[in-house]
Amino acid sequence: LGQVNHFAARWTGKINIATEGNTTFYINSNDGARLYIDNQLVVDNGGVHNFQERSATIYLTSGQHDLRLEYFEYDQQAGVTLS
């Protein structure tokens, strides 16, 4: 039997937007990841898959906004990048 890994992680924090306007977020992940800004789903890269990138652009006012990145790993390679 090969090595199997199944896990999930959640990162939370704040993002400071210096100048209001459109902001683009990118998630590159192997298996599922979702990004929420102020509890609104912004980027959905869910599902079981090899590394793939998804992005979305939203309008944000200046100041701090809540950020939450949720990730799950089903099997084999694991990784997630938020930019």
PDB file of C-alpha atoms in Angstrom:
ATOM      1  CA  LEU A   1       0.000   0.000   0.000  1.00  0.00           C
ATOM      2  CA  GLY A   2       1.206   3.485  -0.839  1.00  0.00           C
ATOM      3  CA  GLN A   3       1.262   6.392   1.541  1.00  0.00           C
ATOM      4  CA  VAL A   4      -2.104   8.143   1.778  1.00  0.00           C
ATOM      5  CA  ASN A   5      -2.706  11.571   3.238  1.00  0.00           C
ATOM      6  CA  HIS A   6      -6.061  13.159   3.928  1.00  0.00           C
ATOM      7  CA  PHE A   7      -6.243  16.466   5.760  1.00  0.00           C
ATOM      8  CA  ALA A   8      -7.784  19.904   5.781  1.00  0.00           C
ATOM      9  CA  ALA A   9      -6.502  23.301   6.890  1.00  0.00           C
ATOM     10  CA  ARG A  10      -7.933  26.778   7.398  1.00  0.00           C
ATOM     11  CA  TRP A  11      -5.956  29.996   7.531  1.00  0.00           C
ATOM     12  CA  THR A  12      -7.529  33.258   8.696  1.00  0.00           C
ATOM     13  CA  GLY A  13      -6.281  36.798   8.886  1.00  0.00           C
ATOM     14  CA  LYS A  14      -6.711  40.305   7.560  1.00  0.00           C
ATOM     15  CA  ILE A  15      -5.668  41.944   4.332  1.00  0.00           C
ATOM     16  CA  ASN A  16      -5.057  45.688   4.227  1.00  0.00           C
ATOM     17  CA  ILE A  17      -6.110  47.415   1.019  1.00  0.00           C
ATOM     18  CA  ALA A  18      -4.272  50.731   0.673  1.00  0.00           C
ATOM     19  CA  THR A  19      -6.287  52.076  -2.271  1.00  0.00           C
ATOM     20  CA  GLU A  20      -9.827  51.015  -3.060  1.00  0.00           C
ATOM     21  CA  GLY A  21     -10.442  49.382  -6.398  1.00  0.00           C
ATOM     22  CA  ASN A  22     -10.338  46.043  -8.165  1.00  0.00           C
ATOM     23  CA  THR A  23      -8.124  43.393  -6.584  1.00  0.00           C
ATOM     24  CA  THR A  24      -7.319  40.046  -8.191  1.00  0.00           C
ATOM     25  CA  PHE A  25      -6.691  36.960  -6.081  1.00  0.00           C
ATOM     26  CA  TYR A  26      -5.175  33.679  -7.325  1.00  0.00           C
ATOM     27  CA  ILE A  27      -5.246  30.201  -5.804  1.00  0.00           C
ATOM     28  CA  ASN A  28      -3.038  27.425  -7.162  1.00  0.00           C
ATOM     29  CA  SER A  29      -3.745  24.150  -5.383  1.00  0.00           C
ATOM     30  CA  ASN A  30      -3.537  20.394  -5.597  1.00  0.00           C
ATOM     31  CA  ASP A  31      -6.976  19.403  -4.465  1.00  0.00           C
ATOM     32  CA  GLY A  32      -9.537  21.808  -3.138  1.00  0.00           C
ATOM     33  CA  ALA A  33      -9.132  25.371  -1.958  1.00  0.00           C
ATOM     34  CA  ARG A  34     -11.521  28.258  -1.442  1.00  0.00           C
ATOM     35  CA  LEU A  35     -10.846  31.899  -0.624  1.00  0.00           C
ATOM     36  CA  TYR A  36     -13.324  34.047   1.276  1.00  0.00           C
ATOM     37  CA  ILE A  37     -13.039  37.810   1.726  1.00  0.00           C
ATOM     38  CA  ASP A  38     -15.368  39.279   4.355  1.00  0.00           C
ATOM     39  CA  ASN A  39     -17.186  35.891   4.438  1.00  0.00           C
ATOM     40  CA  GLN A  40     -17.914  36.088   0.689  1.00  0.00           C
ATOM     41  CA  LEU A  41     -16.631  33.269  -1.534  1.00  0.00           C
ATOM     42  CA  VAL A  42     -14.252  34.907  -4.003  1.00  0.00           C
ATOM     43  CA  VAL A  43     -12.169  32.094  -5.549  1.00  0.00           C
ATOM     44  CA  ASP A  44     -13.455  28.515  -5.733  1.00  0.00           C
ATOM     45  CA  ASN A  45     -10.786  25.974  -6.679  1.00  0.00           C
ATOM     46  CA  GLY A  46     -12.664  23.101  -5.075  1.00  0.00           C
ATOM     47  CA  GLY A  47     -12.644  19.426  -5.894  1.00  0.00           C
ATOM     48  CA  VAL A  48     -10.078  16.677  -6.269  1.00  0.00           C
ATOM     49  CA  HIS A  49      -7.564  17.654  -8.968  1.00  0.00           C
ATOM     50  CA  ASN A  50      -3.905  18.089  -9.830  1.00  0.00           C
ATOM     51  CA  PHE A  51      -2.346  21.529  -9.385  1.00  0.00           C
ATOM     52  CA  GLN A  52      -4.520  24.111 -11.112  1.00  0.00           C
ATOM     53  CA  GLU A  53      -4.964  27.845 -10.773  1.00  0.00           C
ATOM     54  CA  ARG A  54      -8.201  29.783 -10.426  1.00  0.00           C
ATOM     55  CA  SER A  55      -8.589  33.534  -9.987  1.00  0.00           C
ATOM     56  CA  ALA A  56     -11.188  36.217  -9.453  1.00  0.00           C
ATOM     57  CA  THR A  57     -11.257  39.995  -9.304  1.00  0.00           C
ATOM     58  CA  ILE A  58     -13.371  41.879  -6.777  1.00  0.00           C
ATOM     59  CA  TYR A  59     -13.782  45.517  -5.816  1.00  0.00           C
ATOM     60  CA  LEU A  60     -12.521  46.265  -2.302  1.00  0.00           C
ATOM     61  CA  THR A  61     -12.723  49.476  -0.319  1.00  0.00           C
ATOM     62  CA  SER A  62      -9.584  50.746   1.399  1.00  0.00           C
ATOM     63  CA  GLY A  63      -8.884  49.392   4.865  1.00  0.00           C
ATOM     64  CA  GLN A  64      -8.788  45.953   6.429  1.00  0.00           C
ATOM     65  CA  HIS A  65     -10.835  42.997   5.236  1.00  0.00           C
ATOM     66  CA  ASP A  66     -11.231  39.512   6.722  1.00  0.00           C
ATOM     67  CA  LEU A  67      -9.506  36.770   4.760  1.00  0.00           C
ATOM     68  CA  ARG A  68     -10.081  33.001   5.054  1.00  0.00           C
ATOM     69  CA  LEU A  69      -8.375  30.309   2.981  1.00  0.00           C
ATOM     70  CA  GLU A  70      -9.720  26.760   3.283  1.00  0.00           C
ATOM     71  CA  TYR A  71      -7.836  23.801   1.812  1.00  0.00           C
ATOM     72  CA  PHE A  72      -8.185  20.044   1.706  1.00  0.00           C
ATOM     73  CA  GLU A  73      -5.811  17.346   0.491  1.00  0.00           C
ATOM     74  CA  TYR A  74      -7.228  14.058  -0.724  1.00  0.00           C
ATOM     75  CA  ASP A  75      -4.235  11.989  -1.789  1.00  0.00           C
ATOM     76  CA  GLN A  76      -0.605  12.102  -2.928  1.00  0.00           C
ATOM     77  CA  GLN A  77       0.779  15.586  -3.672  1.00  0.00           C
ATOM     78  CA  ALA A  78      -0.277  18.456  -1.442  1.00  0.00           C
ATOM     79  CA  GLY A  79       0.063  22.171  -1.944  1.00  0.00           C
ATOM     80  CA  VAL A  80      -1.708  25.503  -2.022  1.00  0.00           C
ATOM     81  CA  THR A  81      -0.526  28.995  -2.943  1.00  0.00           C
ATOM     82  CA  LEU A  82      -2.522  32.194  -2.481  1.00  0.00           C
ATOM     83  CA  SER A  83      -1.425  35.328  -4.301  1.00  0.00           C
TER      84      SER A  83
END
